Each structure stands twice: as structure tokens, then as C-alpha cells.
Short mmCIF file of C-alpha atoms and ligand atoms in Angstrom, two decimals:
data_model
loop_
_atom_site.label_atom_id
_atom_site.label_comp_id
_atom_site.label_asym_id
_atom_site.label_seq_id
_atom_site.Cartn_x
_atom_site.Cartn_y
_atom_site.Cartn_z
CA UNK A 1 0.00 0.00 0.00
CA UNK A 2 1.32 3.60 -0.80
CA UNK A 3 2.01 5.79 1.67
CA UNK A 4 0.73 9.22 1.94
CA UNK A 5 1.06 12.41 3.09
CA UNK A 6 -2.18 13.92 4.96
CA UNK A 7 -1.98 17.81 5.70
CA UNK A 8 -4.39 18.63 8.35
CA UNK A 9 -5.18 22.58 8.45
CA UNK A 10 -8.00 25.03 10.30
CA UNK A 11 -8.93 27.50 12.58
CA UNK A 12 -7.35 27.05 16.54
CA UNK A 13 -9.33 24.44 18.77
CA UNK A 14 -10.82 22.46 16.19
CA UNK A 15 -9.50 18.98 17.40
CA UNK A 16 -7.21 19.06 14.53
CA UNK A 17 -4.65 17.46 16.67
CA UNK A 18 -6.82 14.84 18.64
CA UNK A 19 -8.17 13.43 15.00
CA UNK A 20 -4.43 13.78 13.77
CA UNK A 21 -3.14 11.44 16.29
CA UNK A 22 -5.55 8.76 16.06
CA UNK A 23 -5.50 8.88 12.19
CA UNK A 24 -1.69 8.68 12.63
CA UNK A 25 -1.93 5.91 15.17
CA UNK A 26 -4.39 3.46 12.90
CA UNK A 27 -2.23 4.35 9.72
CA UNK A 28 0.83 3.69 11.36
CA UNK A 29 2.27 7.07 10.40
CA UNK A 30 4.26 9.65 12.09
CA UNK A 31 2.21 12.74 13.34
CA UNK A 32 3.82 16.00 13.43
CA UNK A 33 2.31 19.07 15.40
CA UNK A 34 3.56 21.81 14.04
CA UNK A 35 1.75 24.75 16.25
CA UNK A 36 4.24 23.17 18.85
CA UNK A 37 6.85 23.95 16.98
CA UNK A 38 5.23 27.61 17.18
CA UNK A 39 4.40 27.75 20.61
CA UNK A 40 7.85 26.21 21.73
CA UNK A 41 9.36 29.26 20.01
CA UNK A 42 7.24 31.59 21.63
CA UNK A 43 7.96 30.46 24.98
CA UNK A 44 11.65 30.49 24.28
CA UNK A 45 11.06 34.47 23.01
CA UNK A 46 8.65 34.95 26.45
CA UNK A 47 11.60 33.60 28.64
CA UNK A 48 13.93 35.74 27.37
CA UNK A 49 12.00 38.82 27.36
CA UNK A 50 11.24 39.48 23.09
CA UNK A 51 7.56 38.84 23.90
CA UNK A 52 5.38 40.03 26.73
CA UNK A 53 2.75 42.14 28.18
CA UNK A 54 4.82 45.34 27.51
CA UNK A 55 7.47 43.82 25.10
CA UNK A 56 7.50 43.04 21.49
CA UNK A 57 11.13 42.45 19.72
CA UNK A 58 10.57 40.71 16.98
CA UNK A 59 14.38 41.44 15.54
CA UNK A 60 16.19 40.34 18.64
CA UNK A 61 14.05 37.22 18.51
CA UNK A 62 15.15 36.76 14.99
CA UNK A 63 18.90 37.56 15.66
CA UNK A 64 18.55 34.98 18.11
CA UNK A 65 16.85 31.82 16.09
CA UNK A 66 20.12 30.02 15.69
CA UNK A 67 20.24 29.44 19.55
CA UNK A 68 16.22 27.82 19.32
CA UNK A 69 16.77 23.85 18.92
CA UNK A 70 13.30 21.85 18.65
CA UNK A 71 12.95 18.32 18.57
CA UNK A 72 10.23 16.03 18.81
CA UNK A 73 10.97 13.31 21.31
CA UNK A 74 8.46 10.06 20.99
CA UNK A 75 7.34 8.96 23.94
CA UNK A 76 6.57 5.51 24.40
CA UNK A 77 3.97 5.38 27.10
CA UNK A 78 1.93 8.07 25.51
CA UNK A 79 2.06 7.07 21.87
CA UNK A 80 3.37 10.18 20.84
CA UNK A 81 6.36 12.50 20.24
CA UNK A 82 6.73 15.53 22.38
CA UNK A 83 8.60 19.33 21.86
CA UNK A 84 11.62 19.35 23.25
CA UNK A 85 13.36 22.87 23.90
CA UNK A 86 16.71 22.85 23.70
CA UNK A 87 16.83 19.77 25.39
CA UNK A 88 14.12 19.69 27.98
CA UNK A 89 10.11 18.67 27.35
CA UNK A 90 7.98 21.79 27.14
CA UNK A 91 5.02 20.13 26.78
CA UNK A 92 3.36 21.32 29.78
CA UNK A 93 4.50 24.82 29.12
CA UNK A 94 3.62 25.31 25.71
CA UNK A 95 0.05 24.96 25.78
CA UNK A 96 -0.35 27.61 28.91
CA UNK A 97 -3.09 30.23 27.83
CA UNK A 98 -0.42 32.68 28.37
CA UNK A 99 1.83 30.84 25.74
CA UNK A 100 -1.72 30.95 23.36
CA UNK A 101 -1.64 34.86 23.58
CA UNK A 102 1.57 35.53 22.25
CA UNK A 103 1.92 32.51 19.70
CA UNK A 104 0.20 33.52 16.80
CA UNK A 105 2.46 36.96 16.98
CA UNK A 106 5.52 35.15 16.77
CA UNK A 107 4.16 32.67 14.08
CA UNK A 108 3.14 36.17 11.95
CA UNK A 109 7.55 36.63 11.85
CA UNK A 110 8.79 35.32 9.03
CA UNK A 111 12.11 33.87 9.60
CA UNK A 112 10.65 31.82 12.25
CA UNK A 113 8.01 30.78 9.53
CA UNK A 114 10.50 30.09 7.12
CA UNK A 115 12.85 27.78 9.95
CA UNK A 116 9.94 25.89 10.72
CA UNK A 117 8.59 25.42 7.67
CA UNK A 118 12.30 23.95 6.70
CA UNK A 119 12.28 21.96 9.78
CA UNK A 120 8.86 20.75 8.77
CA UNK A 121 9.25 19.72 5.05
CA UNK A 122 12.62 17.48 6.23
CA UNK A 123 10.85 15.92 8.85
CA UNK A 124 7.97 15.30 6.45
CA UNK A 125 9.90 14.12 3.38
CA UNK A 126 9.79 10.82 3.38
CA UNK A 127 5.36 10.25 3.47
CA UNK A 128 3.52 8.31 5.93
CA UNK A 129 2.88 11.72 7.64
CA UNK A 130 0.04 13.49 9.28
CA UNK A 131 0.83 17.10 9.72
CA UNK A 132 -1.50 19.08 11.02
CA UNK A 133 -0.89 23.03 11.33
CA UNK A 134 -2.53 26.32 9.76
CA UNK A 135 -0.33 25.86 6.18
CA UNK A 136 0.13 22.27 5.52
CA UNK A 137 -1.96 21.95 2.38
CA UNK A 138 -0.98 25.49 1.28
CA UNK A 139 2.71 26.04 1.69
CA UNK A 140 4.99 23.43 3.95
CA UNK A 141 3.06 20.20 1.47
CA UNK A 142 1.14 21.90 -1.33
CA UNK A 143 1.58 18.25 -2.98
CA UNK A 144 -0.17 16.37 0.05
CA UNK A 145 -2.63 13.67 -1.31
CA UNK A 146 -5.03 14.20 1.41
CA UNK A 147 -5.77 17.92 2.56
CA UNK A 148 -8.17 18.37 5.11
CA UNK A 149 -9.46 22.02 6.31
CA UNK A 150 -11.20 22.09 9.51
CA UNK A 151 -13.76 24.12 11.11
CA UNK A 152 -16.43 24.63 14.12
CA UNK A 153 -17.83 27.97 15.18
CA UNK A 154 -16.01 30.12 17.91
CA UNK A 155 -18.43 29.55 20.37
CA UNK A 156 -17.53 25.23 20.10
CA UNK A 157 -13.92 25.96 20.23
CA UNK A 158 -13.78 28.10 22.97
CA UNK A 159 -16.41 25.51 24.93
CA UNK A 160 -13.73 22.87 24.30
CA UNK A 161 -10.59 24.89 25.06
CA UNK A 162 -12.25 25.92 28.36
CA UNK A 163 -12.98 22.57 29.68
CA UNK A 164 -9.49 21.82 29.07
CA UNK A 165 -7.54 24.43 30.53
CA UNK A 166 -10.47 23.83 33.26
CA UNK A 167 -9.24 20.19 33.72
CA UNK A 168 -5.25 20.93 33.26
CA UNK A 169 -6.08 23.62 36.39
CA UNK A 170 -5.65 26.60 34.95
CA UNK A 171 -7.81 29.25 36.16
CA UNK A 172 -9.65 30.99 33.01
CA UNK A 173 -12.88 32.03 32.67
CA UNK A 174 -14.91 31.28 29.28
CA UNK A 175 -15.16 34.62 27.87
CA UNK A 176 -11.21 34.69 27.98
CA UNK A 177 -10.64 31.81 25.99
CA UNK A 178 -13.30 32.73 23.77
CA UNK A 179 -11.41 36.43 23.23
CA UNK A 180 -8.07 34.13 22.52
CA UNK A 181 -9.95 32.11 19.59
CA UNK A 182 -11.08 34.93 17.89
CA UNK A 183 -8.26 36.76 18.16
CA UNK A 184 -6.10 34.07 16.96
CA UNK A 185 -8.34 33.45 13.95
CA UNK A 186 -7.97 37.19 12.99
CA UNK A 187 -4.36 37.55 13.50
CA UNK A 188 -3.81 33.75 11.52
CA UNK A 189 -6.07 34.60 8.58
CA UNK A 190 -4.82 38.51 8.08
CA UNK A 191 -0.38 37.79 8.58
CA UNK A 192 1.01 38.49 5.70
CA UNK A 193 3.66 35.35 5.19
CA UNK A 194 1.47 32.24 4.32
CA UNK A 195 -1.99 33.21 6.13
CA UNK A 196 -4.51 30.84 7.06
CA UNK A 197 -6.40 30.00 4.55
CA UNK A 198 -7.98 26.69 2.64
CA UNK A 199 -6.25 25.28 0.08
CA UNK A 200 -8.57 24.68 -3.43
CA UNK A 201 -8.19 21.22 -3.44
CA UNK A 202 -8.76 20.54 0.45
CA UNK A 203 -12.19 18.89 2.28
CA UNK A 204 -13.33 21.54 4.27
CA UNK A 205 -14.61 19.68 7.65
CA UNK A 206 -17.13 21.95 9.94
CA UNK A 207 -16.88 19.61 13.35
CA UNK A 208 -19.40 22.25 15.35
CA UNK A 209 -21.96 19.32 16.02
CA UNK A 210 -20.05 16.10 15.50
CA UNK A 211 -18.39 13.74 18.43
CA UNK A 212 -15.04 12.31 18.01
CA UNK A 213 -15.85 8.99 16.76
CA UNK A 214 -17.89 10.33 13.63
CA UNK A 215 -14.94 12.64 12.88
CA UNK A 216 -12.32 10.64 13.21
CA UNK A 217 -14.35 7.69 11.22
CA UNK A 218 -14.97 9.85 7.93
CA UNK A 219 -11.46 11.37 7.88
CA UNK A 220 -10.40 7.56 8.49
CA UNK A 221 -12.38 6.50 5.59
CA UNK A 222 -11.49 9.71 3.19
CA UNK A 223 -7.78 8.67 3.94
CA UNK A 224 -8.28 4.82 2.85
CA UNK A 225 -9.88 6.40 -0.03
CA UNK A 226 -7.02 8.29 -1.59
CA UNK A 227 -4.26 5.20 -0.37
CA UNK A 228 -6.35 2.21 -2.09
CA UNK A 229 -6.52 4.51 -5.17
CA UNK A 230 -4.62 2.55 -7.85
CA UNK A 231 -1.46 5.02 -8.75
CA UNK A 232 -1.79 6.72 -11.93
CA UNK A 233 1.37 6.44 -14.11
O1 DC B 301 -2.36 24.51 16.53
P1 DC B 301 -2.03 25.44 17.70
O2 DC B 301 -3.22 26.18 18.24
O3 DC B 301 -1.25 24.75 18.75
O4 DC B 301 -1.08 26.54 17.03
C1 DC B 301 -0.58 27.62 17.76
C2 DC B 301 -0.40 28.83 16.88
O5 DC B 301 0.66 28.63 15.97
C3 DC B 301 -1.60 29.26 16.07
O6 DC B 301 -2.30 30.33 16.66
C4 DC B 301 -1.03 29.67 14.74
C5 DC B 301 0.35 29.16 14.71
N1 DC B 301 0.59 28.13 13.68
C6 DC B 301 0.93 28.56 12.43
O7 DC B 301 0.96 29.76 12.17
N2 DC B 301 1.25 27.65 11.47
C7 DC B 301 1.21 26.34 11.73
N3 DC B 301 1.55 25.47 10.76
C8 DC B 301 0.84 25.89 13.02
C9 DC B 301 0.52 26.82 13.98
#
């Protein structure tokens, strides 16, 4: 059977990465989450005082890229790789609401797009991938054979991302989170370098009233689709 490379794109808090690791997991593929390579950059720029309530450096973050070393480290027990920050697991970190504010800033900067987007296309090279991200289908694999665009209204996402910062014990109130998804989805959708945006030939995927198991089922089935496919020569 061929192996393929499935770019999974959309707006923040869509479940892009829950469906991404379970369609990884059944394929056998690696899965890649690129908006931790984002927010693992942010929190190295927050730690060293580019990015903050009353700072914004964007070219002493840049002068200082060389020095940011990311690395996904698989962990066994989980089932999954995890960002590593020069050297140590961030995980925990890296999805603080705190990092969520400043991330899609840094991600606008466009020698951090264009190192990660490097990073991501060797990692990615060799198939058997699920990426998902914000510009998968459009820039980092414009070639992917499966592109999937996902969607939900604010309102769900925030409703999700609440009960999870909820349950990690972070102390957030619901119209906070719901601020931090729309302003995410207007600073993703207007940067300038590779915006977020559907690509022409991806499934757009609106999730707003569907569980888990349908999701993941058709995206499942859509990705069987496209590998059974007999290869055109
Ligand atoms: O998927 P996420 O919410 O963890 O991503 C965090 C931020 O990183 C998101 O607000 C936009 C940015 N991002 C991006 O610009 N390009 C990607 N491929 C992935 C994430």
C-alpha cells in the first residue's frame, strides 16, 4: 500500500490534533504538530523577554533563532512524540493560555516561519505523515494527497478549550478563551507570510456538532480512499 502524506489545516481548537493522532496511530504514520513547533518558540522568546505584556522584539528574537533547537521526542507510554526545547520537554508549558496569547504573533515573523517550515518539510519528506498546522496543504506540502481544512464555530472551540484548561487547572474564565480564539483566527487569517487559509483542493470539515468517533471515522475512511486509489502512471 502507498504511503501518503495527509496535511491537516484550520482554525485554533478544532481537534485538529486529537483526530491527527488517532488517524496517525491506525495508519501507522508519524504525526507532526507543528503549532508546537510555534508555541515552543514563543515560549523560548517569552523567557527571554522578546515577547510580553509590555514587550515586542521581533528582531532580537530573529537575531537569536540560531540558539532555538526543537525536537520532537516520541514517547513511548503516551504514543506520541513531544517538543523538546533545547533539550528539555515543554510540553506542559507550551500549551499555557499565556503561551496561546503571544503565539500567533511570533508565528506572523517570518524567519521563524520560514525555519519551521524547513524543519517541517525534512521531517515530512519521506510520506507516511500526518501534519497538522494552519499551512500544511498550502505552503509546507502543497503536494499532500489528502488535505483536510477544519472548522467549528467560535463559540464550540472556545467551549472545548475551556474545559481543558479547566481540567489541566488553569484558572480561566470562558469569555477569555473565547477572546483568545477569535483573536487568533484574525491575527492567523490577516499575517502576511502564508496566512490561514484553505487550500482549493482541500475537504473543508465543519466539526461544530459532531463527536469524536464520527470525525475521526470519515477522515479515516477519506484517507483509505485516496491510499487504495490505484497510482496513476
Ligand atoms: O495549533 P495550535 O493552536 O497549537 O497553534 C498555535 C499557533 O501557531 C496558532 O495560533 C497559529 C500558529 N501556527 C501557524 O501559524 N502555522 C502552523 N503550521 C501551526 C501553527
Amino acid at each position: 500500500m502507498q504511503e501518503i502524506t495527509i496535511a491537516i489545516d484550520g482554525y485554533s481548537s478544532t481537534g485538529k490534533s486529537t483526530i491527527a493522532k488517532q488517524l496517525a496511530k491506525a495508519l501507522g504514520y508519524i504525526y507532526v504538530d507543528t503549532g508546537a513547533m510555534y508555541r515552543a518558540v514563543t515560549l523560548f522568546a517569552m523567557r527571554n523577554n522578546f515577547i510580553g505584556p509590555k514587550v515586542e522584539n521581533d528582531e532580537d528574537l530573529v537575531q537569536s533563532l540560531a540558539k532555538v533547537q526543537l525536537e520532537f521526542v516520541y514517547n513511548d507510554e503516551l504514543g506520541y512524540a513531544e517538543m523538546h526545547l533545547n533539550g528539555k520537554n515543554v510540553e506542559k508549558e507550551i500549551r499555557t493560555l499565556e503561551v496561546s496569547k503571544y503565539v500567533s504573533k511570533v508565528a506572523a515573523i517570518e524567519a521563524v516561519r520560514q525555519k519551521l517550515v524547513a524543519m517541517q518539510q525534512t521531517i515530512g519528506k519521506g510520506a507516511g505523515i500526518v501534519m497538522d498546522g494552519r499551512d500544511i496543504g498550502t505552503v509546507v506540502f502543497p503536494k499532500a494527497e489528502l488535505k483536510i481544512f477544519m472548522t467549528a464555530s467560535p463559540e464550540a472551540r472556545a467551549t472545548r478549550r475551556y474545559k481543558e484548561l479547566l481540567e489541566k487547572g488553569e484558572k480561566v474564565t470562558y469569555k477569555e478563551v473565547l477572546k483568545n480564539v477569535q483573536d487568533r483566527d484574525y491575527i492567523d487569517s490577516h499575517r502576511e507570510f502564508s496566512p490561514l487559509m484553505k487550500a482549493e483542493d482541500a475537504i473543508e470539515f465543519d466539526n461544530s456538532d459532531m463527536g469524536l468517533k464520527e470525525q475521526f471515522e470519515r477522515i479515516y475512511g477519506y484517507a483509505l480512499r485516496v491510499i487504495e486509489k490505484p497510482k496513476k502512471n
